Amino acid sequence: MCTLVHMGYGLLAAAIAAEVAGTTAMKYSEGFTRLWPSLITVAGYLLAFGLLAQTLKTLSVGTAYAIWAGVGTAAVAAIGMLFLDESTSLVKVLGIALVIAGVVVLNLGGAH
C-alpha cells in the first residue's frame, strides 16, 4: 500500500509540473494567437488532468486536488515573480508561504 501511495504522489508531482508548464505557456500564447505556446498549453493541461486521474486511484480526491491546486498556484505565482517580471511584495510571498503551509498541514492531517 505504501508503494502505491508513493507512486500516487509521484504522479501528482508530474501532474502539477504539467499544469504549471501549461499555465506558463499560456502566458506566452497571447490569447491563443501564437501556435506553439497554445499547443504546449493544451498538451500541458491534457497531461495534467490525465495524470491527476491516475493519481486518484491511490489518493483521496480532496487531498490530491487540494495539493494539485495549492502547489500549482504557489509555483505559478513564484514563476511569475521570479521570471515573468510580475510584481513581488511581502504580502505575495507570505501568501505563497501560507498556501504551502496549508498543503503541509493537510498532509499531516491524514492525507493517506
C-alpha positions in Angstrom: 0.0 0.0 0.0 2.8 2.4 0.9 4.4 1.9 -2.5 1.1 2.7 -4.2 0.7 5.9 -2.2 4.3 7.0 -3.1 3.5 6.3 -6.7 0.4 8.4 -6.3 2.4 11.3 -5.0 4.9 10.9 -7.9 2.1 11.0 -10.4 0.6 14.0 -8.6 4.0 15.8 -8.8 4.1 15.1 -12.5 0.5 16.4 -12.9 1.5 19.6 -11.0 4.5 20.1 -13.3 2.4 19.6 -16.4 -0.2 22.1 -15.2 2.5 24.7 -14.3 4.1 24.3 -17.7 0.7 24.6 -19.4 -0.1 27.7 -17.4 3.3 29.3 -18.0 2.9 28.6 -21.8 -0.5 30.2 -21.7 1.2 33.5 -20.7 3.1 33.3 -24.0 0.2 32.2 -26.1 -1.1 35.8 -26.3 -4.7 34.7 -26.0 -4.1 31.6 -28.0 -3.0 33.6 -31.1 0.5 32.0 -31.1 0.7 28.4 -32.2 3.4 26.7 -30.2 2.7 28.2 -26.8 -1.0 27.4 -27.4 -0.2 23.8 -28.2 2.0 23.5 -25.2 -0.8 24.9 -23.0 -3.3 22.4 -24.3 -0.8 19.5 -24.0 0.2 20.5 -20.5 -3.4 20.6 -19.3 -4.3 17.3 -21.0 -1.3 15.6 -19.4 -2.1 17.3 -16.1 -5.7 16.0 -16.0 -4.7 12.6 -17.2 -2.0 12.3 -14.5 -4.4 13.6 -11.9 -7.0 11.0 -12.9 -4.3 8.3 -12.3 -3.4 9.8 -9.0 -7.0 9.4 -7.8 -6.6 5.7 -7.9 -4.4 5.8 -4.8 -5.0 9.2 -3.1 -8.3 10.7 -1.9 -9.8 13.3 -4.3 -9.9 16.0 -1.7 -6.3 15.7 -0.7 -5.0 15.2 -4.3 -6.9 18.1 -5.7 -6.0 20.4 -2.8 -2.3 19.6 -3.2 -2.5 20.0 -7.0 -4.3 23.3 -6.9 -2.3 24.7 -3.9 1.2 23.7 -5.1 0.3 24.7 -8.7 -0.9 28.1 -7.6 2.1 28.7 -5.4 4.5 27.6 -8.2 2.9 29.7 -10.9 2.9 32.8 -8.6 6.6 32.2 -7.8 7.4 31.8 -11.5 5.6 35.0 -12.3 7.5 36.9 -9.8 10.9 35.3 -10.5 10.9 35.0 -14.3 8.0 37.0 -15.8 8.7 40.4 -14.2 5.5 40.3 -12.1 5.5 42.5 -9.0 6.8 41.0 -5.8 5.8 42.0 -2.4 6.0 40.7 1.2 2.2 40.1 1.1 2.6 37.9 -2.1 5.5 35.9 -0.6 3.5 35.4 2.6 0.5 34.2 0.6 2.6 31.7 -1.2 4.1 30.5 2.2 0.5 30.2 3.6 -0.6 28.1 0.6 2.4 25.8 1.1 1.8 25.6 4.8 -1.8 24.6 4.1 -0.7 21.8 1.9 1.7 20.5 4.6 -1.0 20.7 7.3 -3.4 18.8 5.0 -0.9 16.1 4.6 -0.1 15.9 8.3 -3.8 15.7 9.0 -4.2 12.3 7.3 -3.6 12.6 3.6 -3.3 8.8 3.3 
